[in-house]
CSV table of C-alpha atoms and ligand atoms in Angstrom, one decimal:
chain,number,residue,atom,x,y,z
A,10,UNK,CA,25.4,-57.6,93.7
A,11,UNK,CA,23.5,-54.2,94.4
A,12,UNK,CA,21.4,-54.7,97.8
A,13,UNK,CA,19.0,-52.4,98.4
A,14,UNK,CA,18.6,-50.6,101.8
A,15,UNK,CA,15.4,-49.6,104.2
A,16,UNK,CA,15.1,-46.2,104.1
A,17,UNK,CA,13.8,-46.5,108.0
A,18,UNK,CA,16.1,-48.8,108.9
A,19,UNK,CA,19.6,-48.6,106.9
A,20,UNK,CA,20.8,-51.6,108.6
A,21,UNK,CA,18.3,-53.9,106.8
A,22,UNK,CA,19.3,-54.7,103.4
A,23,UNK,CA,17.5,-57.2,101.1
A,24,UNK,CA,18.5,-57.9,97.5
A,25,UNK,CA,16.3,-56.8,94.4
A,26,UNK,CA,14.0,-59.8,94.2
A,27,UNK,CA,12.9,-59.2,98.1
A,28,UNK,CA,12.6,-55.3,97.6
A,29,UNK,CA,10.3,-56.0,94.9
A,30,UNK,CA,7.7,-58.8,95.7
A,31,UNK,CA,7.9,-57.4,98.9
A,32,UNK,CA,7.1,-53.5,98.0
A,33,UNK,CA,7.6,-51.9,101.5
A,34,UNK,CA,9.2,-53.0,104.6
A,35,UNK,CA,7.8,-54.4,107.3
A,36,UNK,CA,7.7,-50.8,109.3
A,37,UNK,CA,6.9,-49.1,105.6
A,38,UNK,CA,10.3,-47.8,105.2
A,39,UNK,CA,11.1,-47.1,101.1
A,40,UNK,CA,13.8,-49.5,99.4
A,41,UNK,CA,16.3,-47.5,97.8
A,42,UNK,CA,19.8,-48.9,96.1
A,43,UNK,CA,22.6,-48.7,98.3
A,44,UNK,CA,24.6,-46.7,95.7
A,45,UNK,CA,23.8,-44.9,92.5
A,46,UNK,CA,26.1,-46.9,90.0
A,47,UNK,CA,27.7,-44.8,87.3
A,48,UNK,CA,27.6,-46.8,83.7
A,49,UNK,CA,30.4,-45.0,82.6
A,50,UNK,CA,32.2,-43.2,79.2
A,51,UNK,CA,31.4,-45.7,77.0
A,52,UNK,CA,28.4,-45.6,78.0
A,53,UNK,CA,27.6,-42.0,77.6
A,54,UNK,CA,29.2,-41.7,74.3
A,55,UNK,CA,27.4,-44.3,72.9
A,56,UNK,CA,23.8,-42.8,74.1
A,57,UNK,CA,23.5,-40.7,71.1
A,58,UNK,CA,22.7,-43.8,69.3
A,59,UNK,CA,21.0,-46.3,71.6
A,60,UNK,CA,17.2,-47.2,71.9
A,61,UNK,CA,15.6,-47.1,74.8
A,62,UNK,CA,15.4,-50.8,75.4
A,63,UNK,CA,18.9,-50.8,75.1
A,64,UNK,CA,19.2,-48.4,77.7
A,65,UNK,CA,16.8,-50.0,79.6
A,66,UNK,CA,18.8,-53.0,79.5
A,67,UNK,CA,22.5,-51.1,80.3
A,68,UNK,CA,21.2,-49.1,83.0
A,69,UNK,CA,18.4,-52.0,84.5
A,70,UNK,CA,21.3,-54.2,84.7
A,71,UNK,CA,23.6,-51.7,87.0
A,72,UNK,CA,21.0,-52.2,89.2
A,73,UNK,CA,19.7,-55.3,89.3
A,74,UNK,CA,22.6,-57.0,88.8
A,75,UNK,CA,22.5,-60.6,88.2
A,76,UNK,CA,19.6,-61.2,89.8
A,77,UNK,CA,17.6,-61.5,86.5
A,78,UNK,CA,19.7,-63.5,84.0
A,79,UNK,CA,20.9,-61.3,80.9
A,80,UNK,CA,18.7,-62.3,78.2
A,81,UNK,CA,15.5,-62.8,80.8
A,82,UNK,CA,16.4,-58.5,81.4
A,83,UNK,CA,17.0,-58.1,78.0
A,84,UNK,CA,13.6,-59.9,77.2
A,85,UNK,CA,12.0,-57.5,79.9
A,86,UNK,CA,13.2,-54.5,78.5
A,87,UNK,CA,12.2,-54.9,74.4
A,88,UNK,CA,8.5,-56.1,75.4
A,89,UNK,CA,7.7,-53.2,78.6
A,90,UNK,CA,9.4,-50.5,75.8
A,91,UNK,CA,7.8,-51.6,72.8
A,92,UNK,CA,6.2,-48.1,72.1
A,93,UNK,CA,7.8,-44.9,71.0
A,94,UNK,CA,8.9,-41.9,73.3
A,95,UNK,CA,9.5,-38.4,71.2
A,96,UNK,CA,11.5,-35.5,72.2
A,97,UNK,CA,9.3,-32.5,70.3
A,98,UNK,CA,11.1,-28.6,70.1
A,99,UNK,CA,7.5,-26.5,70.3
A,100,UNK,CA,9.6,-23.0,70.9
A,101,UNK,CA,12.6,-21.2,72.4
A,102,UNK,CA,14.6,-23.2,74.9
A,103,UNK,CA,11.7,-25.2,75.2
A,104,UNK,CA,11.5,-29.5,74.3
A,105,UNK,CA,8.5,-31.8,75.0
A,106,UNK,CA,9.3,-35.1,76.0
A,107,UNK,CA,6.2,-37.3,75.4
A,108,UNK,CA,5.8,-40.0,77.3
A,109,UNK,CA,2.2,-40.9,77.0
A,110,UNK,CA,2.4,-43.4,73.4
A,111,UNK,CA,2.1,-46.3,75.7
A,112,UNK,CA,-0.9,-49.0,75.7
A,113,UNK,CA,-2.8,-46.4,78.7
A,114,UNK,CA,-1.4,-43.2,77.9
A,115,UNK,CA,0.5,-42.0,80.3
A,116,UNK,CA,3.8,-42.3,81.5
A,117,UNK,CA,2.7,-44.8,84.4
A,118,UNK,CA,3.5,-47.5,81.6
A,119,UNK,CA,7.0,-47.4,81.6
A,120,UNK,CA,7.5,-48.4,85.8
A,121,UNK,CA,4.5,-50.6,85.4
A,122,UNK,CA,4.8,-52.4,82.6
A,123,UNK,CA,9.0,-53.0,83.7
A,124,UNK,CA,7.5,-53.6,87.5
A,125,UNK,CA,4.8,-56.4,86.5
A,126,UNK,CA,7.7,-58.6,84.1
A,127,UNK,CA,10.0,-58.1,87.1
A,128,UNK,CA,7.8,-59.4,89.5
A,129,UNK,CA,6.2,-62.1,87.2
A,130,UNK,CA,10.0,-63.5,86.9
A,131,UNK,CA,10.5,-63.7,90.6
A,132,UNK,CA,7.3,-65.6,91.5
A,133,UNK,CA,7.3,-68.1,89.1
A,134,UNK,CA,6.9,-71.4,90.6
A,135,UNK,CA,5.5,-70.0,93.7
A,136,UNK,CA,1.9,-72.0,94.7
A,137,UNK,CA,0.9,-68.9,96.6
A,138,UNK,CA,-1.0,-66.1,94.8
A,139,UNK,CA,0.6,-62.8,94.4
A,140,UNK,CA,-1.8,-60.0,95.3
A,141,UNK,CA,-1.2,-56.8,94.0
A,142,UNK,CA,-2.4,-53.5,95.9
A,143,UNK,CA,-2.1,-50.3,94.4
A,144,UNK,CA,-3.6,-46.7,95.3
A,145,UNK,CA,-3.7,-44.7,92.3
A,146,UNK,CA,-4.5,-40.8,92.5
A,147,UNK,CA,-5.8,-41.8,88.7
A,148,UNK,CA,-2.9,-43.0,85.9
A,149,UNK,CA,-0.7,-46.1,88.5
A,150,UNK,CA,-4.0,-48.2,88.5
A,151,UNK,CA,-4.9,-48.2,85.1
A,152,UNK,CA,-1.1,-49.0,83.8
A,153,UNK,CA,-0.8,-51.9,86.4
A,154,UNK,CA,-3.6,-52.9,85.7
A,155,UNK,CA,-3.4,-53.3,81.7
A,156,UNK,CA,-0.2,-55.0,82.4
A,157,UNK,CA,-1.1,-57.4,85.3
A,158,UNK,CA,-4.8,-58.3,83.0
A,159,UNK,CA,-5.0,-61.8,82.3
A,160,UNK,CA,-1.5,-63.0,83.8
A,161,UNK,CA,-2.4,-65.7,85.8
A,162,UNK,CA,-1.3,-66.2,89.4
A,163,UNK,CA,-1.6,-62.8,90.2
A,164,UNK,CA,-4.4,-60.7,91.3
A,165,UNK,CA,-4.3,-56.6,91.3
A,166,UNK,CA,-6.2,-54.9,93.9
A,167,UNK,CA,-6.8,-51.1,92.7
A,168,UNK,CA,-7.7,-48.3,95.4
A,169,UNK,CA,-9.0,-44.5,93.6
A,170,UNK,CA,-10.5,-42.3,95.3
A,171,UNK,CA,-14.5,-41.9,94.3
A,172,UNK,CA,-15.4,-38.7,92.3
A,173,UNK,CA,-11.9,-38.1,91.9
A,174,UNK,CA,-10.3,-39.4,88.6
A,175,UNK,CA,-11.5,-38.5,84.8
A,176,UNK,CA,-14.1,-41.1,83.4
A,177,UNK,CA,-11.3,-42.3,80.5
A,178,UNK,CA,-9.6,-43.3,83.8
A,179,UNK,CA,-12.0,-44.7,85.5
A,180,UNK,CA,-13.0,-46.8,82.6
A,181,UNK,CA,-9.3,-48.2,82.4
A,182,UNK,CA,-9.7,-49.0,86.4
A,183,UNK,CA,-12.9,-50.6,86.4
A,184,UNK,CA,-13.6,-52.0,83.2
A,185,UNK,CA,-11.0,-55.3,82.8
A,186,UNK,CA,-12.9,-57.6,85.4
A,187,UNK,CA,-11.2,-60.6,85.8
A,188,UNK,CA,-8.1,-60.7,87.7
A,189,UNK,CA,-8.6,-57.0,88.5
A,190,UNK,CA,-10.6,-55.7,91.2
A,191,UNK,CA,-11.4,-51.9,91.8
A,192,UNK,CA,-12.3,-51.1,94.9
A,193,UNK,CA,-13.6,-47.4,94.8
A,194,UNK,CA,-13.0,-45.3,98.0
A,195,UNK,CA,-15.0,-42.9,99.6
A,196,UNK,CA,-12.0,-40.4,100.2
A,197,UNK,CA,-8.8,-39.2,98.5
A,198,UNK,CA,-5.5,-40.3,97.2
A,199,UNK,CA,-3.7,-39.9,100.4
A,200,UNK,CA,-6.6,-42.4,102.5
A,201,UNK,CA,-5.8,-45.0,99.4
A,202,UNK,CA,-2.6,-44.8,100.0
A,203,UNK,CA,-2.5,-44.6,103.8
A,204,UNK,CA,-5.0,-48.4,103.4
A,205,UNK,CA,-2.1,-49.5,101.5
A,206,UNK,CA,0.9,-48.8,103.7
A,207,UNK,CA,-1.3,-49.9,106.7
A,208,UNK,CA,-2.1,-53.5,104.9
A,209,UNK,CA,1.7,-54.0,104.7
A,210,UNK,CA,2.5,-53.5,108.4
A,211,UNK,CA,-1.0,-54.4,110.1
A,212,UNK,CA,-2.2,-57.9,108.3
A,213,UNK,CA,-1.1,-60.7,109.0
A,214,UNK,CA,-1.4,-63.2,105.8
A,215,UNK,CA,-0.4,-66.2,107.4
A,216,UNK,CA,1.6,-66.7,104.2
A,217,UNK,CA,-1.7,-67.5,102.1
A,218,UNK,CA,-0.9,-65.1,99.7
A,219,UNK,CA,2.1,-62.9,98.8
A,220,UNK,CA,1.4,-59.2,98.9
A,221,UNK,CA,3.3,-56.4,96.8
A,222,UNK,CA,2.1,-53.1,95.9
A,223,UNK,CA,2.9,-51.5,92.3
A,224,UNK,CA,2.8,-47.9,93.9
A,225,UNK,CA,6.0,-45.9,93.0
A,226,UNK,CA,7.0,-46.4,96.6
A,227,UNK,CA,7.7,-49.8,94.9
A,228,UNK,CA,11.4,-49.7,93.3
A,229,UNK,CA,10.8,-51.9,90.1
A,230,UNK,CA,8.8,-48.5,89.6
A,231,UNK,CA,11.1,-46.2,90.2
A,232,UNK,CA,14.4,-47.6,88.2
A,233,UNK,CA,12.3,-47.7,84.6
A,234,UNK,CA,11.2,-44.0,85.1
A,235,UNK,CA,15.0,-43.1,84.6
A,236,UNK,CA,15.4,-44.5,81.5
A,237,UNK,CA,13.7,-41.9,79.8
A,238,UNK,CA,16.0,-39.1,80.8
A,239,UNK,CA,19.2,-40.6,79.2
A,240,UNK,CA,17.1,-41.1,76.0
A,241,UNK,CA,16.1,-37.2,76.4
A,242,UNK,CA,18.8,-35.5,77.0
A,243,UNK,CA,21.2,-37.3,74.9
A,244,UNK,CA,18.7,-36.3,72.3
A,245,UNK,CA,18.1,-32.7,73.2
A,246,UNK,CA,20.3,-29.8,71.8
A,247,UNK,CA,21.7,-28.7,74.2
A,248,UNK,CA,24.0,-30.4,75.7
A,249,UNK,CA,23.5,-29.6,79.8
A,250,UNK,CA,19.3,-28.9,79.7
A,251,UNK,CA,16.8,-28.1,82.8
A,252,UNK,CA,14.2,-31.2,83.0
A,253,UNK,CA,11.0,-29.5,84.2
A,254,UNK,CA,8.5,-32.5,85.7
A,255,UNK,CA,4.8,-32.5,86.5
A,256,UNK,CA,5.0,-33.9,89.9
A,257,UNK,CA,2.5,-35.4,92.7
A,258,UNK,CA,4.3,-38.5,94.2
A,259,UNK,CA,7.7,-37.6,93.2
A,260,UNK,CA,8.7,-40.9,91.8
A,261,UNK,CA,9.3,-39.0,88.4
A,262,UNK,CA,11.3,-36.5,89.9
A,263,UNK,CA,13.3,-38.6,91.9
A,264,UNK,CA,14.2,-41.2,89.0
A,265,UNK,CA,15.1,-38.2,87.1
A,266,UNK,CA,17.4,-37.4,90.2
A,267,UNK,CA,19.1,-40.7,89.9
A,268,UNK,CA,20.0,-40.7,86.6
A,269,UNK,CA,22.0,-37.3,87.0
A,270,UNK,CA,23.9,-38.9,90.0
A,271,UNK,CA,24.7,-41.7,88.0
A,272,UNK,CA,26.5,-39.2,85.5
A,273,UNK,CA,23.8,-37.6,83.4
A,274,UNK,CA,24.5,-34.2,82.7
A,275,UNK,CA,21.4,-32.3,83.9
A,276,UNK,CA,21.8,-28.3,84.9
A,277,UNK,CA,19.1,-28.1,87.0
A,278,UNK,CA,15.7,-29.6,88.1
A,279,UNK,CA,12.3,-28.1,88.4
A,280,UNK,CA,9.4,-29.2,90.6
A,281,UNK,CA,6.0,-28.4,88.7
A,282,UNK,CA,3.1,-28.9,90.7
A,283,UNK,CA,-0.7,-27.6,90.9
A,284,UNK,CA,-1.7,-25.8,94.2
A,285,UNK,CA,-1.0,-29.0,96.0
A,286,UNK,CA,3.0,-27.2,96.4
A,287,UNK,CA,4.3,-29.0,100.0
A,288,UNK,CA,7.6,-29.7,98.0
A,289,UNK,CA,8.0,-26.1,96.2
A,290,UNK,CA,7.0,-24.6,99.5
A,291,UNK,CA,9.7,-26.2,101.4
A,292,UNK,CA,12.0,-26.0,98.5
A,293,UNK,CA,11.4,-22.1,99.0
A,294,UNK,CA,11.3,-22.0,102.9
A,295,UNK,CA,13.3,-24.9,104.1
A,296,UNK,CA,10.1,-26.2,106.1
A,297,UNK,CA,8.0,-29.3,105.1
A,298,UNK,CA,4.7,-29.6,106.4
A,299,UNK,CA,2.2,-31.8,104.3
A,300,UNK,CA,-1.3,-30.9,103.7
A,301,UNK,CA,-4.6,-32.1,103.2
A,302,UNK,CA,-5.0,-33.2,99.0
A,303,UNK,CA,-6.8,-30.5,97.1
A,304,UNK,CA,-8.7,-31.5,93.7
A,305,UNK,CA,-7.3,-29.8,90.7
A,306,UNK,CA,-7.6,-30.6,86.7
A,307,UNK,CA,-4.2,-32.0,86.7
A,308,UNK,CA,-5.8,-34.7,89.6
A,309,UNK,CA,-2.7,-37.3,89.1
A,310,UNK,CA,-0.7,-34.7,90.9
A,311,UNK,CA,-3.5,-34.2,93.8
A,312,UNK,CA,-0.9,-35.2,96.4
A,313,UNK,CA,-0.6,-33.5,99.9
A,314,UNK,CA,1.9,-35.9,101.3
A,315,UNK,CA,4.4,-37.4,99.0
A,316,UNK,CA,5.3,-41.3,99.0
A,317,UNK,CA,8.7,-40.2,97.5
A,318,UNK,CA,9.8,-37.5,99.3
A,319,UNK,CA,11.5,-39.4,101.4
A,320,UNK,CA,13.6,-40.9,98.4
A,321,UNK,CA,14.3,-37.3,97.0
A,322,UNK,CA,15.8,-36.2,100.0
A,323,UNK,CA,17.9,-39.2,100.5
A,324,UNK,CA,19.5,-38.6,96.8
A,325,UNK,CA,20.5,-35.1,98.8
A,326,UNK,CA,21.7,-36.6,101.8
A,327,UNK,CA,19.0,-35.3,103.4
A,328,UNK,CA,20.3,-31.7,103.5
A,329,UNK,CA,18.5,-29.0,102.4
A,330,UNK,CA,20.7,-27.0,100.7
A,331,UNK,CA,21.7,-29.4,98.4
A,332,UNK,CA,18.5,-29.8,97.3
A,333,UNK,CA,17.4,-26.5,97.0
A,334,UNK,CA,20.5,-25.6,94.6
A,335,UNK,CA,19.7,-28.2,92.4
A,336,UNK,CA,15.6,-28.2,92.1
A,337,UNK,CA,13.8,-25.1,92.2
A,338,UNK,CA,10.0,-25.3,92.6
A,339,UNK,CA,6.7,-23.9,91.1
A,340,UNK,CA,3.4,-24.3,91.7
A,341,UNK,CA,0.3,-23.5,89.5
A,342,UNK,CA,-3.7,-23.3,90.1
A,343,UNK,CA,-5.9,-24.1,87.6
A,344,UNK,CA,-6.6,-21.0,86.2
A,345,UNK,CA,-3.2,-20.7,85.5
A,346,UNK,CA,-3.1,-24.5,84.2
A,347,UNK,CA,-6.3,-23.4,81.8
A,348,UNK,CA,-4.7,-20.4,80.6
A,349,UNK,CA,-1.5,-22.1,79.8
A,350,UNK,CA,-3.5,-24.7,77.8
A,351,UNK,CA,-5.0,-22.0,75.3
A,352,UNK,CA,-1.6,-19.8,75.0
A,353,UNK,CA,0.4,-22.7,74.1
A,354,UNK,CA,-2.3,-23.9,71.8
A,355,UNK,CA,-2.4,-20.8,70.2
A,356,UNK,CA,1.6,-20.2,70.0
A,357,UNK,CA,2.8,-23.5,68.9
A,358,UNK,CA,-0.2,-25.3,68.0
A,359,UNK,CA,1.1,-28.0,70.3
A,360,UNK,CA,-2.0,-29.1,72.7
A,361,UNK,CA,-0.2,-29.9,76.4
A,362,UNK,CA,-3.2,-32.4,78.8
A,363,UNK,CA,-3.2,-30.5,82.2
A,364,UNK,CA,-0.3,-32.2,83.7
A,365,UNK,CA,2.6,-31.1,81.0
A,366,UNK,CA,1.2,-27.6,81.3
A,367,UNK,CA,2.2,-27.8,85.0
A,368,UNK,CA,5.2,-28.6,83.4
A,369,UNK,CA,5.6,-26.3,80.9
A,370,UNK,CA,4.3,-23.8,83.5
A,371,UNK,CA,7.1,-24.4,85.4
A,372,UNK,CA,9.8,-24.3,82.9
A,373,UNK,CA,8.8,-21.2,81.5
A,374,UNK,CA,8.8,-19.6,85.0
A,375,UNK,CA,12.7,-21.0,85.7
A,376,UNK,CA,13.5,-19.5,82.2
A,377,UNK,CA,12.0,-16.2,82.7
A,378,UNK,CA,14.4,-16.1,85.8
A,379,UNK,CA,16.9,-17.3,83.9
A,380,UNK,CA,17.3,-16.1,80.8
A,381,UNK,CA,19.1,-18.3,78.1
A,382,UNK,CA,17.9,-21.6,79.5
A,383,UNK,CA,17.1,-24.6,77.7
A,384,UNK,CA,14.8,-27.2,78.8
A,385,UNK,CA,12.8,-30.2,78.8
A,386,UNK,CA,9.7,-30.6,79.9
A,387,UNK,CA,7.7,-33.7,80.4
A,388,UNK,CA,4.6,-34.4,79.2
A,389,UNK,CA,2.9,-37.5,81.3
A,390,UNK,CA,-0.5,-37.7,80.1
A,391,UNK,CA,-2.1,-37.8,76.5
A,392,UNK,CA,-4.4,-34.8,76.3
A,393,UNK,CA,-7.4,-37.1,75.1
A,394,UNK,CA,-7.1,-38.4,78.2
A,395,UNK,CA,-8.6,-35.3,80.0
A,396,UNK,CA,-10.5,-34.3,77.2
A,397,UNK,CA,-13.7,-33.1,78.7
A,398,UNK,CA,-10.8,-30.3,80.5
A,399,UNK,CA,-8.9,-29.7,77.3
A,400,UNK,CA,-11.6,-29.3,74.6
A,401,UNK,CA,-14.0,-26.8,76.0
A,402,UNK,CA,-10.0,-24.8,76.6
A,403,UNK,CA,-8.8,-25.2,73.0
A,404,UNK,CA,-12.0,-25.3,71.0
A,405,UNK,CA,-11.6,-28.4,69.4
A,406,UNK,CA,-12.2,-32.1,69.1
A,407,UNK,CA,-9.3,-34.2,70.1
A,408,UNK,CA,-8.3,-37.5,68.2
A,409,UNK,CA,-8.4,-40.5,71.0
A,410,UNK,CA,-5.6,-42.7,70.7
A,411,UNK,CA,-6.8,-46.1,69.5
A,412,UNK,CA,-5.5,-47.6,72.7
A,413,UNK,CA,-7.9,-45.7,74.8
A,414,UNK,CA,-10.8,-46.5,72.6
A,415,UNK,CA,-11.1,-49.9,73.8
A,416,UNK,CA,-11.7,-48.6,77.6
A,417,UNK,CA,-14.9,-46.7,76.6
A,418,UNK,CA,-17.2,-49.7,75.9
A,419,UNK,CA,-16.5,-51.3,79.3
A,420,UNK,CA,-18.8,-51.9,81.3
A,421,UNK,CA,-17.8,-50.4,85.2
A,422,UNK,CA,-17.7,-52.7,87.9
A,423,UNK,CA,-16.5,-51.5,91.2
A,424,UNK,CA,-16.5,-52.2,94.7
A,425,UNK,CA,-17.4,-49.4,96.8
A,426,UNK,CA,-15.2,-48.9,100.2
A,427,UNK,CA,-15.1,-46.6,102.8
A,428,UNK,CA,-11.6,-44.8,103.8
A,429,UNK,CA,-10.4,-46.5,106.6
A,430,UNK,CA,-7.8,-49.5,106.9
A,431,UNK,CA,-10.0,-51.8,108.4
A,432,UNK,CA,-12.4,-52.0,105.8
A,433,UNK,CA,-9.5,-53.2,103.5
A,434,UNK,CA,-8.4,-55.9,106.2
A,435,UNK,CA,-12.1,-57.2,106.2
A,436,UNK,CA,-11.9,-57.3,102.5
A,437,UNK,CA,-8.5,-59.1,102.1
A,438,UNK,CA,-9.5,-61.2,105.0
A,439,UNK,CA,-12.7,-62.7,103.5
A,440,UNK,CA,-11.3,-63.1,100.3
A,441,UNK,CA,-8.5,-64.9,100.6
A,442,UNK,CA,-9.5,-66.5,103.8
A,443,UNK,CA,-6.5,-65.3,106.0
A,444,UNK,CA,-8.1,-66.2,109.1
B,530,PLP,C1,1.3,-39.9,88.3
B,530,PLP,C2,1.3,-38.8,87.4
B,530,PLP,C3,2.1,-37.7,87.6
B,530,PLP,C4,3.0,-37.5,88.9
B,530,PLP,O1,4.1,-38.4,88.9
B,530,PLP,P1,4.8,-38.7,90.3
B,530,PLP,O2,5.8,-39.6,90.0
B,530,PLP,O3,3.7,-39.2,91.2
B,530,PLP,O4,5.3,-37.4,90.8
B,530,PLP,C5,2.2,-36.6,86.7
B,530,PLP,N1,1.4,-36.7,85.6
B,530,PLP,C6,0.6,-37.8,85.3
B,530,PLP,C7,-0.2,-37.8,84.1
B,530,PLP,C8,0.6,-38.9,86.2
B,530,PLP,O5,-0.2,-39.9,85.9
């Protein structure tokens, strides 16, 4: 059985089911599987021809071993997958892997629509409500919460920093009611999250409810964002490509990490951000030093203190030259992100949302220093989804996906909160009467 180990603590180790419902440890240490598992030849050879539930089922089983029963995963897998992914050539050396066909868009769907089945399987049968807490910098809340809506026993609890996210994404936040509450902060993505990680080591819940958070600090995130890159690159051209990926948290990045060490032949990585660049600085310098969150147009990246950087080092042992020979980083303003926008538009006719130009940014910057390169880049948002950035850029209309249609009726309700933990533990508190 594969037990999963606190990245604070290596001496703890809980199985699957606990690192899930569970989300963090006790002193907010990161859950990470205590090996990478390798599914083998066959496996590889037959990935040419596989869907991506199928490799969703071969590779989610390595890792969860039998701690969901075989048809239960397989189950999982066909219904959190049930929408397409495309790998797209738009020019020289250069593939788009779309990940934004899912019900909200973005690539968020694919963790949290694998995370919520997951965790719905383990508390079956438990009296206690689940509570789900999740900061989202914008895309996280709005896929947990359109796969936690209307699932009873459970209760999602979204933090998003006020001002700070595109109305399309605010709409998918606030707009469900029901079993979904948004509580809308007076600060940024990194106060959200710090509420978060503080709930999970300050309350006490008297056991009255049982707490989890769907951030990607939660591993029944992490594993599903793999999948992808086994479907990609067995589809790309070239046999060996770079992966370029739009990062902020750096759950994408390191899932993408985790599938090469399981055996998945990837040259090289890149680390696309906008100006907020802690990770391509100390990719460059060998020094980390996080930073206050700046806004940019690509605001799901608006990180200045990554949740999984942690987790990206320890798939380097923690050294830094073995991280810096394997992901070289980039980082991009907005002017740059704008410009990019139009150029590709006007190359390829292929329209790229803020956050796959960050991408695509990034790739074309590894290839222009080295020549000859192929890559993949990924593309985590539909542009529709930023559309009041991407039209006035490109000159044109953009088609809305019918899925994001239904979000712009809603009618917002939110619950305003200051930044500050104890505003949350008041909240909690009185709600769930945990006193
Ligand atoms: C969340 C998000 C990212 C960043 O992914 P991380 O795993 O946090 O690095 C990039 N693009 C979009 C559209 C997102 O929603």
């Amino acid at each position: 059985m594969m037990l999963y180990y606190n990245l604070k603590n290596k001496k703890e180790r809980v199985t699957f089911r606990e690192a899930v419902t569970r989300g963090l440890s006790s002193d907010m240490g990161l859950y990470m599987p205590e090996e990478i598992p390798s599914p083998g030849h066959d496996f590889f050879r037959s990935l040419p021809e596989m869907s991506l539930p199928q490799i969703a089922f071969s590779i989610g089983g390595m890792y969860l071993g039998d701690e969901i029963p075989g048809p239960v995963l397989e189950k999982i897998c066909s219904e959190s997958f049930n929408f397409p992914i495309e790998l797209k050539k738009i020019g020289p050396g250069k593939s788009v892997l779309e990940l934004f066909h899912g019900p909200t868009a973005a690539f968020k769907d694919f963790g949290a629509r694998f995370m919520s089945r997951c965790l719905g399987y383990f508390t079956t049968g438990d009296d206690r409500k689940t509570v789900v807490l999740v900061a989202t910098s914008g895309d996280t809340g709005g896929a947990v919460a359109d796969s936690f809506a209307g699932v009873e026993g459970v209760d999602v609890i979204i933090l998003y920093p006020s001002g700070r996210i595109s109305p399309l994404q605010e709409n998918q936040l606030t707009t469900h009611g029901g079993n979904i509450t948004a509580l809308e902060i007076t600060g940024t993505f990194d106060d959200c999250q710090a509420m978060v990680r503080e709930v999970f080591t300050r309350l006490d819940t008297r056991d009255k409810i049982r707490l989890t958070s769907a951030n990607s600090i939660n591993v029944a995130r992490l594993i599903p964002q793999s999948f992808y890159y086994y479907y990609a690159v067995s589809r790309c051209e070239n046999r060996e490509p770079v992966l370029s990926v739009p990062s902020g948290n750096f759950g994408n990045l390191a899932a993408a990490v985790m599938a090469w060490r399981s055996g998945l032949q990837v040259k090289h990585f890149i680390a696309s951000t906008n100006v907020n660049r802690v990770v391509p600085e100390y990719i460059r310098t060998g020094e980390y030093h996080p930073a206050p969150t700046v806004m940019t147009i690509a605001n799901a990246m608006d990180v200045g203190n990554p949740g999984n950087f942690a987790r990206l080092m320890q798939l380097f042992d923690n050294e830094y030259v073995n991280i810096a020979s394997k992901i070289s980083g980039y980082w991009f303003d907005d002017d740059r992100i704008r410009n990019h926008i139009r150029d590709e538009h006007q190359r390829s006719g292929y329209i790229l949302d803020p956050h796959g130009a960050v991408a695509s940014l990034g790739l074309e910057s590894y290839i222009r220093d080295h020549p000859g390169t192929e890559g993949i880049l990924a593309a985590t948002a539909h542009p529709a989804k930023f559309s009041e950035v991407v039209e006035p850029i490109i000159g044109e209309k953009l088609s809305v996906p019918s899925s994001l249609n239904r979000f712009l009726l809603g009618k917002k309700l939110s619950v305003p909160m200051k930044s500050g933990y104890h505003y949350l533990r008041e909240y909690l508190t009185e709600r769930y009467h945990l006193q």
